[in-house]
PDB file of C-alpha atoms in Angstrom:
ATOM      1  CA  MET X 150     -82.357 131.319 -73.573  1.00 47.00           C
ATOM      2  CA  LEU X 151     -82.644 134.527 -71.518  1.00 44.00           C
ATOM      3  CA  ILE X 152     -80.950 132.535 -68.774  1.00 50.00           C
ATOM      4  CA  ASN X 153     -78.372 131.277 -71.092  1.00 49.00           C
ATOM      5  CA  LEU X 154     -77.246 135.198 -72.496  1.00 45.00           C
ATOM      6  CA  ILE X 155     -77.286 136.203 -68.521  1.00 45.00           C
ATOM      7  CA  TYR X 156     -74.865 133.608 -68.078  1.00 47.00           C
ATOM      8  CA  SER X 157     -72.673 134.593 -70.937  1.00 51.00           C
ATOM      9  CA  ILE X 158     -72.508 137.868 -70.068  1.00 47.00           C
ATOM     10  CA  LEU X 159     -71.334 137.167 -66.512  1.00 46.00           C
ATOM     11  CA  VAL X 160     -69.059 134.292 -67.688  1.00 44.00           C
ATOM     12  CA  LEU X 161     -67.728 137.392 -70.221  1.00 47.00           C
ATOM     13  CA  SER X 162     -67.399 139.999 -67.364  1.00 47.00           C
ATOM     14  CA  PHE X 163     -65.530 137.553 -65.409  1.00 42.00           C
ATOM     15  CA  ILE X 164     -62.823 136.848 -67.980  1.00 44.00           C
ATOM     16  CA  LEU X 165     -62.875 140.220 -68.743  1.00 44.00           C
ATOM     17  CA  ASN X 166     -62.007 141.156 -64.760  1.00 44.00           C
ATOM     18  CA  ILE X 167     -59.180 138.403 -64.751  1.00 39.00           C
ATOM     19  CA  ASN X 168     -57.439 140.048 -67.853  1.00 42.00           C
ATOM     20  CA  ASN X 169     -57.610 143.336 -66.461  1.00 44.00           C
ATOM     21  CA  CYS X 170     -56.677 142.216 -63.150  1.00 46.00           C
ATOM     22  CA  SER X 171     -53.867 139.189 -63.584  1.00 52.00           C
ATOM     23  CA  PRO X 172     -50.197 140.241 -63.462  1.00 69.00           C
ATOM     24  CA  LEU X 173     -48.072 139.496 -66.856  1.00 82.00           C
ATOM     25  CA  THR X 174     -45.332 137.210 -67.102  1.00 83.00           C
ATOM     26  CA  LEU X 175     -42.007 138.335 -68.482  1.00 85.00           C
ATOM     27  CA  ASP X 176     -39.073 135.541 -69.662  1.00 86.00           C
ATOM     28  CA  ILE X 177     -36.441 138.164 -69.889  1.00 87.00           C
ATOM     29  CA  ILE X 178     -33.693 136.835 -72.511  1.00 87.00           C
ATOM     30  CA  PRO X 179     -30.282 137.873 -71.805  1.00 88.00           C
ATOM     31  CA  GLU X 180     -29.042 141.132 -73.428  1.00 87.00           C
ATOM     32  CA  THR X 181     -32.436 141.599 -74.959  1.00 88.00           C
ATOM     33  CA  GLU X 182     -34.706 144.572 -74.300  1.00 89.00           C
ATOM     34  CA  GLN X 183     -38.526 143.022 -73.613  1.00 88.00           C
ATOM     35  CA  CYS X 184     -40.873 145.507 -73.383  1.00 89.00           C
ATOM     36  CA  ILE X 185     -44.862 145.575 -72.439  1.00 88.00           C
ATOM     37  CA  TYR X 186     -47.084 148.249 -73.796  1.00 89.00           C
ATOM     38  CA  THR X 187     -50.124 149.941 -72.840  1.00 88.00           C
ATOM     39  CA  GLU X 188     -52.306 152.608 -74.985  1.00 87.00           C
ATOM     40  CA  VAL X 189     -53.731 155.268 -73.252  1.00 86.00           C
ATOM     41  CA  PRO X 190     -57.000 156.765 -75.100  1.00 85.00           C
ATOM     42  CA  ILE X 191     -57.095 160.439 -73.688  1.00 86.00           C
ATOM     43  CA  LYS X 192     -54.922 163.440 -71.954  1.00 85.00           C
ATOM     44  CA  GLU X 193     -53.972 163.236 -68.230  1.00 86.00           C
ATOM     45  CA  CYS X 194     -54.984 159.314 -67.374  1.00 89.00           C
ATOM     46  CA  VAL X 195     -52.928 157.890 -64.539  1.00 90.00           C
ATOM     47  CA  ILE X 196     -50.812 154.616 -65.352  1.00 91.00           C
ATOM     48  CA  LYS X 197     -49.681 152.230 -62.633  1.00 89.00           C
ATOM     49  CA  TYR X 198     -47.223 149.616 -62.926  1.00 89.00           C
ATOM     50  CA  TYR X 199     -45.790 146.758 -60.418  1.00 88.00           C
ATOM     51  CA  PHE X 200     -43.071 144.466 -60.917  1.00 90.00           C
ATOM     52  CA  ASN X 201     -41.259 141.590 -58.928  1.00 88.00           C
ATOM     53  CA  ILE X 202     -38.536 139.660 -59.985  1.00 87.00           C
ATOM     54  CA  GLN X 203     -39.609 135.998 -59.508  1.00 83.00           C
ATOM     55  CA  ASP X 204     -36.532 133.873 -60.635  1.00 81.00           C
ATOM     56  CA  TRP X 205     -33.121 134.748 -61.334  1.00 79.00           C
ATOM     57  CA  ALA X 206     -29.880 133.659 -61.625  1.00 74.00           C
ATOM     58  CA  TYR X 207     -27.581 133.029 -58.452  1.00 72.00           C
ATOM     59  CA  ASP X 208     -25.191 135.936 -58.783  1.00 76.00           C
ATOM     60  CA  ASP X 209     -27.670 138.361 -60.391  1.00 81.00           C
ATOM     61  CA  GLU X 210     -30.911 139.587 -59.316  1.00 81.00           C
ATOM     62  CA  PHE X 211     -31.789 143.073 -60.703  1.00 87.00           C
ATOM     63  CA  VAL X 212     -32.767 144.176 -64.240  1.00 90.00           C
ATOM     64  CA  ASP X 213     -32.509 147.937 -65.649  1.00 92.00           C
ATOM     65  CA  TYR X 214     -35.943 149.500 -67.205  1.00 92.00           C
ATOM     66  CA  SER X 215     -36.879 152.363 -69.121  1.00 92.00           C
ATOM     67  CA  ILE X 216     -40.446 154.259 -69.341  1.00 91.00           C
ATOM     68  CA  TYR X 217     -41.379 155.420 -73.155  1.00 91.00           C
ATOM     69  CA  TYR X 218     -43.840 157.638 -74.556  1.00 90.00           C
ATOM     70  CA  ILE X 219     -44.728 156.954 -78.185  1.00 87.00           C
ATOM     71  CA  PRO X 220     -47.074 160.091 -79.747  1.00 80.00           C
ATOM     72  CA  SER X 221     -50.184 158.191 -81.899  1.00 67.00           C
ATOM     73  CA  ASP X 222     -52.993 160.090 -82.951  1.00 54.00           C
ATOM     74  CA  THR X 223     -55.255 156.641 -83.391  1.00 43.00           C
ATOM     75  CA  ILE X 224     -56.564 154.578 -80.809  1.00 42.00           C
ATOM     76  CA  LEU X 225     -56.166 150.699 -81.166  1.00 47.00           C
ATOM     77  CA  ASN X 226     -57.322 149.827 -78.029  1.00 41.00           C
ATOM     78  CA  ARG X 227     -54.159 147.749 -77.182  1.00 45.00           C
ATOM     79  CA  GLU X 228     -53.802 146.935 -73.304  1.00 42.00           C
ATOM     80  CA  HIS X 229     -50.673 144.804 -73.466  1.00 44.00           C
ATOM     81  CA  ARG X 230     -48.278 143.678 -76.150  1.00 48.00           C
ATOM     82  CA  LEU X 231     -44.701 142.296 -76.569  1.00 48.00           C
ATOM     83  CA  LEU X 232     -41.642 144.466 -78.415  1.00 48.00           C
ATOM     84  CA  LYS X 233     -42.269 145.272 -82.081  1.00 51.00           C
ATOM     85  CA  PRO X 234     -39.540 144.801 -84.670  1.00 47.00           C
ATOM     86  CA  LYS X 235     -36.855 147.222 -83.876  1.00 47.00           C
ATOM     87  CA  ASN X 236     -36.930 148.767 -87.500  1.00 50.00           C
ATOM     88  CA  ASP X 237     -41.037 149.791 -86.417  1.00 55.00           C
ATOM     89  CA  PRO X 238     -40.903 153.567 -87.705  1.00 52.00           C
ATOM     90  CA  GLU X 239     -43.582 154.148 -84.601  1.00 56.00           C
ATOM     91  CA  ASP X 240     -40.847 153.619 -81.932  1.00 61.00           C
ATOM     92  CA  GLU X 241     -38.359 156.158 -83.856  1.00 66.00           C
ATOM     93  CA  ARG X 242     -40.829 159.016 -82.180  1.00 75.00           C
ATOM     94  CA  GLN X 243     -40.465 157.458 -79.020  1.00 84.00           C
ATOM     95  CA  VAL X 244     -39.680 159.675 -75.820  1.00 88.00           C
ATOM     96  CA  LYS X 245     -37.557 158.255 -73.003  1.00 89.00           C
ATOM     97  CA  LEU X 246     -39.316 159.236 -69.687  1.00 89.00           C
ATOM     98  CA  MET X 247     -37.232 157.496 -67.402  1.00 87.00           C
ATOM     99  CA  THR X 248     -34.856 155.009 -66.690  1.00 89.00           C
ATOM    100  CA  LYS X 249     -33.657 153.355 -63.503  1.00 89.00           C
ATOM    101  CA  THR X 250     -30.857 150.405 -62.891  1.00 88.00           C
ATOM    102  CA  LYS X 251     -30.143 147.495 -60.688  1.00 86.00           C
ATOM    103  CA  GLN X 252     -34.378 147.429 -59.718  1.00 87.00           C
ATOM    104  CA  ARG X 253     -35.275 144.086 -58.234  1.00 84.00           C
ATOM    105  CA  ILE X 254     -39.110 145.247 -57.242  1.00 85.00           C
ATOM    106  CA  GLY X 255     -40.898 148.606 -59.319  1.00 84.00           C
ATOM    107  CA  GLU X 256     -44.162 150.101 -57.927  1.00 84.00           C
ATOM    108  CA  TRP X 257     -44.776 153.614 -59.572  1.00 84.00           C
ATOM    109  CA  GLN X 258     -47.717 155.489 -60.699  1.00 86.00           C
ATOM    110  CA  PHE X 259     -47.216 158.857 -62.932  1.00 87.00           C
ATOM    111  CA  THR X 260     -49.687 161.192 -65.072  1.00 87.00           C
ATOM    112  CA  ALA X 261     -50.023 160.505 -68.878  1.00 87.00           C
ATOM    113  CA  ASP X 262     -50.009 164.196 -70.442  1.00 86.00           C
ATOM    114  CA  GLU X 263     -50.578 162.964 -73.670  1.00 87.00           C
ATOM    115  CA  LYS X 264     -52.432 160.279 -75.250  1.00 86.00           C
ATOM    116  CA  GLY X 265     -50.723 157.751 -76.900  1.00 87.00           C
ATOM    117  CA  GLU X 266     -48.880 154.564 -76.102  1.00 88.00           C
ATOM    118  CA  TYR X 267     -46.757 154.245 -73.195  1.00 91.00           C
ATOM    119  CA  LYS X 268     -44.343 151.506 -72.578  1.00 90.00           C
ATOM    120  CA  ILE X 269     -41.750 149.800 -70.309  1.00 91.00           C
ATOM    121  CA  CYS X 270     -38.747 148.099 -71.011  1.00 92.00           C
ATOM    122  CA  PHE X 271     -36.542 145.670 -68.941  1.00 92.00           C
ATOM    123  CA  LEU X 272     -33.168 144.544 -69.601  1.00 92.00           C
ATOM    124  CA  SER X 273     -31.009 142.236 -68.082  1.00 91.00           C
ATOM    125  CA  LYS X 274     -27.577 140.777 -68.372  1.00 88.00           C
ATOM    126  CA  LYS X 275     -28.807 136.862 -67.416  1.00 88.00           C
ATOM    127  CA  HIS X 276     -32.024 135.299 -67.860  1.00 87.00           C
ATOM    128  CA  LYS X 277     -35.213 136.433 -65.260  1.00 88.00           C
ATOM    129  CA  ILE X 278     -38.619 135.989 -64.960  1.00 88.00           C
ATOM    130  CA  ILE X 279     -40.910 138.834 -63.836  1.00 89.00           C
ATOM    131  CA  ASP X 280     -44.260 139.464 -63.124  1.00 88.00           C
ATOM    132  CA  LEU X 281     -45.780 142.536 -64.239  1.00 88.00           C
ATOM    133  CA  ASP X 282     -48.610 144.430 -63.199  1.00 88.00           C
ATOM    134  CA  ILE X 283     -49.245 147.793 -65.817  1.00 88.00           C
ATOM    135  CA  SER X 284     -52.796 149.553 -66.136  1.00 88.00           C
ATOM    136  CA  HIS X 285     -54.022 153.101 -66.603  1.00 87.00           C
ATOM    137  CA  ASP X 286     -56.896 154.731 -64.935  1.00 87.00           C
ATOM    138  CA  CYS X 287     -58.932 157.941 -66.856  1.00 87.00           C
ATOM    139  CA  GLU X 288     -61.602 158.214 -64.368  1.00 83.00           C
ATOM    140  CA  LEU X 289     -60.289 160.902 -62.866  1.00 80.00           C
ATOM    141  CA  SER X 290     -59.595 162.840 -66.424  1.00 81.00           C
ATOM    142  CA  PRO X 291     -61.205 165.784 -67.315  1.00 80.00           C
ATOM    143  CA  TYR X 292     -61.493 164.216 -71.114  1.00 78.00           C
ATOM    144  CA  TYR X 293     -62.935 161.270 -69.996  1.00 76.00           C
ATOM    145  CA  ASP X 294     -66.261 162.217 -71.438  1.00 64.00           C
ATOM    146  CA  MET X 295     -65.805 162.529 -75.046  1.00 51.00           C
ATOM    147  CA  ASN X 296     -68.910 163.865 -75.608  1.00 51.00           C
ATOM    148  CA  LYS X 297     -68.102 167.175 -74.129  1.00 48.00           C
ATOM    149  CA  ASN X 298     -67.324 170.307 -76.478  1.00 40.00           C
ATOM    150  CA  LEU X 299     -63.579 170.649 -76.719  1.00 43.00           C
ATOM    151  CA  ASP X 300     -63.828 174.133 -76.128  1.00 43.00           C
ATOM    152  CA  GLN X 301     -65.550 174.257 -72.541  1.00 41.00           C
ATOM    153  CA  MET X 302     -62.934 171.558 -71.459  1.00 42.00           C
ATOM    154  CA  ILE X 303     -61.050 173.138 -68.964  1.00 42.00           C
ATOM    155  CA  ASP X 304     -57.515 171.914 -67.252  1.00 46.00           C
ATOM    156  CA  PRO X 305     -57.722 169.989 -64.152  1.00 46.00           C
ATOM    157  CA  LEU X 306     -55.728 170.780 -60.869  1.00 46.00           C
ATOM    158  CA  ALA X 307     -53.047 168.182 -60.554  1.00 46.00           C
ATOM    159  CA  ASP X 308     -53.224 165.571 -57.770  1.00 51.00           C
ATOM    160  CA  ASP X 309     -51.050 165.930 -54.641  1.00 52.00           C
ATOM    161  CA  SER X 310     -50.691 162.297 -55.017  1.00 51.00           C
ATOM    162  CA  VAL X 311     -50.008 162.053 -58.477  1.00 54.00           C
ATOM    163  CA  ILE X 312     -46.674 163.299 -60.099  1.00 54.00           C
ATOM    164  CA  SER X 313     -45.942 163.728 -63.740  1.00 56.00           C
ATOM    165  CA  LEU X 314     -43.047 162.267 -65.134  1.00 56.00           C
ATOM    166  CA  LYS X 315     -42.781 164.871 -67.430  1.00 53.00           C
ATOM    167  CA  GLU X 316     -42.563 167.212 -64.507  1.00 56.00           C
ATOM    168  CA  ILE X 317     -40.055 165.718 -62.299  1.00 54.00           C
ATOM    169  CA  ASN X 318     -37.550 165.489 -65.830  1.00 55.00           C
ATOM    170  CA  ASP X 319     -38.327 169.527 -66.312  1.00 55.00           C
ATOM    171  CA  LEU X 320     -37.223 170.061 -62.959  1.00 51.00           C
ATOM    172  CA  ALA X 321     -33.495 171.718 -62.887  1.00 49.00           C
ATOM    173  CA  VAL X 322     -30.594 169.590 -61.935  1.00 47.00           C
ATOM    174  CA  ASP X 323     -29.943 171.590 -58.952  1.00 53.00           C
ATOM    175  CA  ASP X 324     -33.591 171.522 -58.019  1.00 62.00           C
ATOM    176  CA  LYS X 325     -34.156 170.410 -54.631  1.00 65.00           C
ATOM    177  CA  LEU X 326     -37.340 168.835 -54.849  1.00 71.00           C
ATOM    178  CA  ARG X 327     -35.581 166.554 -57.750  1.00 69.00           C
ATOM    179  CA  LEU X 328     -32.916 165.588 -55.703  1.00 72.00           C
ATOM    180  CA  LEU X 329     -35.188 164.829 -52.285  1.00 75.00           C
ATOM    181  CA  ILE X 330     -37.796 162.721 -54.820  1.00 79.00           C
ATOM    182  CA  GLU X 331     -34.756 160.701 -56.604  1.00 76.00           C
ATOM    183  CA  ASN X 332     -33.170 160.313 -53.009  1.00 77.00           C
ATOM    184  CA  LEU X 333     -36.571 159.022 -51.693  1.00 85.00           C
ATOM    185  CA  ASP X 334     -36.836 156.796 -54.130  1.00 82.00           C
ATOM    186  CA  ASP X 335     -33.529 155.400 -54.002  1.00 81.00           C
ATOM    187  CA  HIS X 336     -34.094 154.882 -50.223  1.00 81.00           C
ATOM    188  CA  VAL X 337     -37.531 152.899 -50.676  1.00 86.00           C
ATOM    189  CA  ASN X 338     -35.772 150.814 -53.075  1.00 82.00           C
ATOM    190  CA  SER X 339     -32.657 150.174 -51.393  1.00 80.00           C
ATOM    191  CA  LEU X 340     -34.642 149.281 -48.290  1.00 85.00           C
ATOM    192  CA  ARG X 341     -37.252 146.691 -50.055  1.00 83.00           C
ATOM    193  CA  THR X 342     -33.804 145.250 -51.353  1.00 82.00           C
ATOM    194  CA  ASN X 343     -32.927 144.976 -48.027  1.00 81.00           C
ATOM    195  CA  LEU X 344     -35.795 143.488 -46.502  1.00 85.00           C
ATOM    196  CA  ASP X 345     -35.762 140.980 -49.405  1.00 83.00           C
ATOM    197  CA  TYR X 346     -32.080 139.818 -48.338  1.00 80.00           C
ATOM    198  CA  TYR X 347     -32.793 139.552 -44.785  1.00 81.00           C
ATOM    199  CA  ARG X 348     -36.366 137.791 -45.444  1.00 83.00           C
ATOM    200  CA  VAL X 349     -34.060 135.432 -47.636  1.00 81.00           C
ATOM    201  CA  ARG X 350     -31.436 134.887 -45.221  1.00 81.00           C
ATOM    202  CA  ASN X 351     -33.660 134.167 -41.929  1.00 83.00           C
ATOM    203  CA  ALA X 352     -35.594 131.808 -44.275  1.00 82.00           C
ATOM    204  CA  ARG X 353     -32.149 130.010 -45.322  1.00 83.00           C
ATOM    205  CA  ASN X 354     -30.910 130.185 -41.408  1.00 83.00           C
ATOM    206  CA  LEU X 355     -34.389 129.006 -39.942  1.00 84.00           C
ATOM    207  CA  ARG X 356     -34.007 125.910 -42.469  1.00 84.00           C
ATOM    208  CA  THR X 357     -30.490 125.293 -41.192  1.00 86.00           C
ATOM    209  CA  VAL X 358     -31.613 125.681 -37.527  1.00 84.00           C
ATOM    210  CA  GLU X 359     -34.455 123.253 -37.801  1.00 85.00           C
ATOM    211  CA  SER X 360     -32.239 120.855 -39.872  1.00 86.00           C
ATOM    212  CA  THR X 361     -29.525 120.918 -37.398  1.00 87.00           C
ATOM    213  CA  LEU X 362     -32.098 120.258 -34.766  1.00 86.00           C
ATOM    214  CA  SER X 363     -33.202 117.593 -36.551  1.00 86.00           C
ATOM    215  CA  ARG X 364     -29.645 116.105 -36.712  1.00 87.00           C
ATOM    216  CA  ILE X 365     -29.408 116.367 -32.971  1.00 90.00           C
ATOM    217  CA  ASN X 366     -31.611 114.490 -32.365  1.00 87.00           C
ATOM    218  CA  TRP X 367     -31.353 111.419 -34.111  1.00 89.00           C
ATOM    219  CA  PHE X 368     -28.212 111.576 -33.382  1.00 89.00           C
ATOM    220  CA  SER X 369     -29.024 111.311 -29.534  1.00 90.00           C
ATOM    221  CA  PHE X 370     -31.219 108.696 -30.335  1.00 90.00           C
ATOM    222  CA  GLY X 371     -28.568 106.675 -32.254  1.00 90.00           C
ATOM    223  CA  SER X 372     -25.943 107.501 -29.024  1.00 92.00           C
ATOM    224  CA  MET X 373     -28.531 105.863 -26.430  1.00 92.00           C
ATOM    225  CA  VAL X 374     -28.747 102.729 -28.801  1.00 92.00           C
ATOM    226  CA  ILE X 375     -25.366 102.294 -29.426  1.00 94.00           C
ATOM    227  CA  ILE X 376     -24.406 102.639 -25.413  1.00 93.00           C
ATOM    228  CA  THR X 377     -27.197 100.298 -24.557  1.00 92.00           C
ATOM    229  CA  SER X 378     -26.075  97.651 -26.859  1.00 93.00           C
ATOM    230  CA  VAL X 379     -22.383  97.783 -25.821  1.00 92.00           C
ATOM    231  CA  CYS X 380     -23.563  97.768 -22.184  1.00 92.00           C
ATOM    232  CA  PHE X 381     -25.858  94.988 -22.685  1.00 91.00           C
ATOM    233  CA  ILE X 382     -23.070  93.378 -24.668  1.00 93.00           C
ATOM    234  CA  GLN X 383     -19.971  93.650 -21.864  1.00 90.00           C
ATOM    235  CA  VAL X 384     -22.438  92.075 -19.358  1.00 90.00           C
ATOM    236  CA  ILE X 385     -23.090  89.062 -20.916  1.00 90.00           C
ATOM    237  CA  LEU X 386     -19.231  88.958 -21.715  1.00 89.00           C
ATOM    238  CA  ILE X 387     -18.262  89.439 -18.559  1.00 88.00           C
ATOM    239  CA  LYS X 388     -20.406  87.067 -17.267  1.00 85.00           C
ATOM    240  CA  TYR X 389     -19.558  84.406 -19.687  1.00 85.00           C
ATOM    241  CA  LEU X 390     -15.707  84.912 -18.604  1.00 84.00           C
ATOM    242  CA  PHE X 391     -16.858  84.673 -14.900  1.00 83.00           C
ATOM    243  CA  THR X 392     -19.064  81.533 -15.876  1.00 83.00           C
ATOM    244  CA  ARG X 393     -15.982  80.118 -17.193  1.00 76.00           C
ATOM    245  CA  GLY X 394     -13.118  81.302 -15.049  1.00 64.00           C
ATOM    246  CA  LEU X 395     -15.393  79.118 -12.261  1.00 63.00           C
ATOM    247  CA  LYS X 396     -16.038  75.652 -14.191  1.00 61.00           C
ATOM    248  CA  THR X 397     -12.561  75.627 -14.762  1.00 55.00           C
ATOM    249  CA  PRO X 398     -11.307  74.636 -11.239  1.00 55.00           C
ATOM    250  CA  GLU X 399     -13.791  71.805 -10.983  1.00 55.00           C
ATOM    251  CA  LYS X 400     -12.543  69.824 -13.834  1.00 52.00           C
ATOM    252  CA  TYR X 401      -9.098  70.438 -12.854  1.00 51.00           C
ATOM    253  CA  HIS X 402      -9.802  68.773  -9.407  1.00 54.00           C
ATOM    254  CA  LYS X 403     -11.909  65.943 -11.205  1.00 52.00           C
ATOM    255  CA  ARG X 404      -8.510  64.728 -13.214  1.00 53.00           C
ATOM    256  CA  LEU X 405      -6.273  64.570  -9.864  1.00 51.00           C
TER     257      LEU X 405
END
């Protein structure tokens, strides 16, 4: 009985780990915004996301995506779910944190300043299939231990490796830091797009070269066979003609 209980616990833990680590696959319908939600139970959690377009139309490989915050006073413990109906009153309170256009690969992390729901929504003009992984980590948050007295809690120092989207959006338009971050982000995305393009093009060129080499080998082999056959036929034909020419005078002398 104890062994069965331990075995059940191990299997359940394994399944939960798979659910937490495995990416989701979204089938993007053209001109339809589709979203994935994650519920943040406390403040100052770090939300991480990564997506990559796996299948797209031949002339359109980019998507637009936005990140929203939906204030919530209750925790529903829902890690991932699809977009709710458009007339859902809860979505009317959403706040757009950021928007990116013409992206093929995206990876970012930011600090959730408030608890509640955060969602990432994708929009595309044509059909696409996207692999998406979104998660949150609250272990570094000072509010992680909910048993602490709220009066004794103090705000933590900001982590240098994580930048809050709210802080970025609060910067002035002419702020040099914001411009620098946006330029770096654009350059990195452009570099990733170019690297993917060069990788696909190099793979196609390699397949073309291999196909050409294979055709050259078969063409050379076929040419050798044809030349050998023609030479053999020529030898037989010439031998036949000379043999026939030598036999004709003998028959002529016998008649005389």
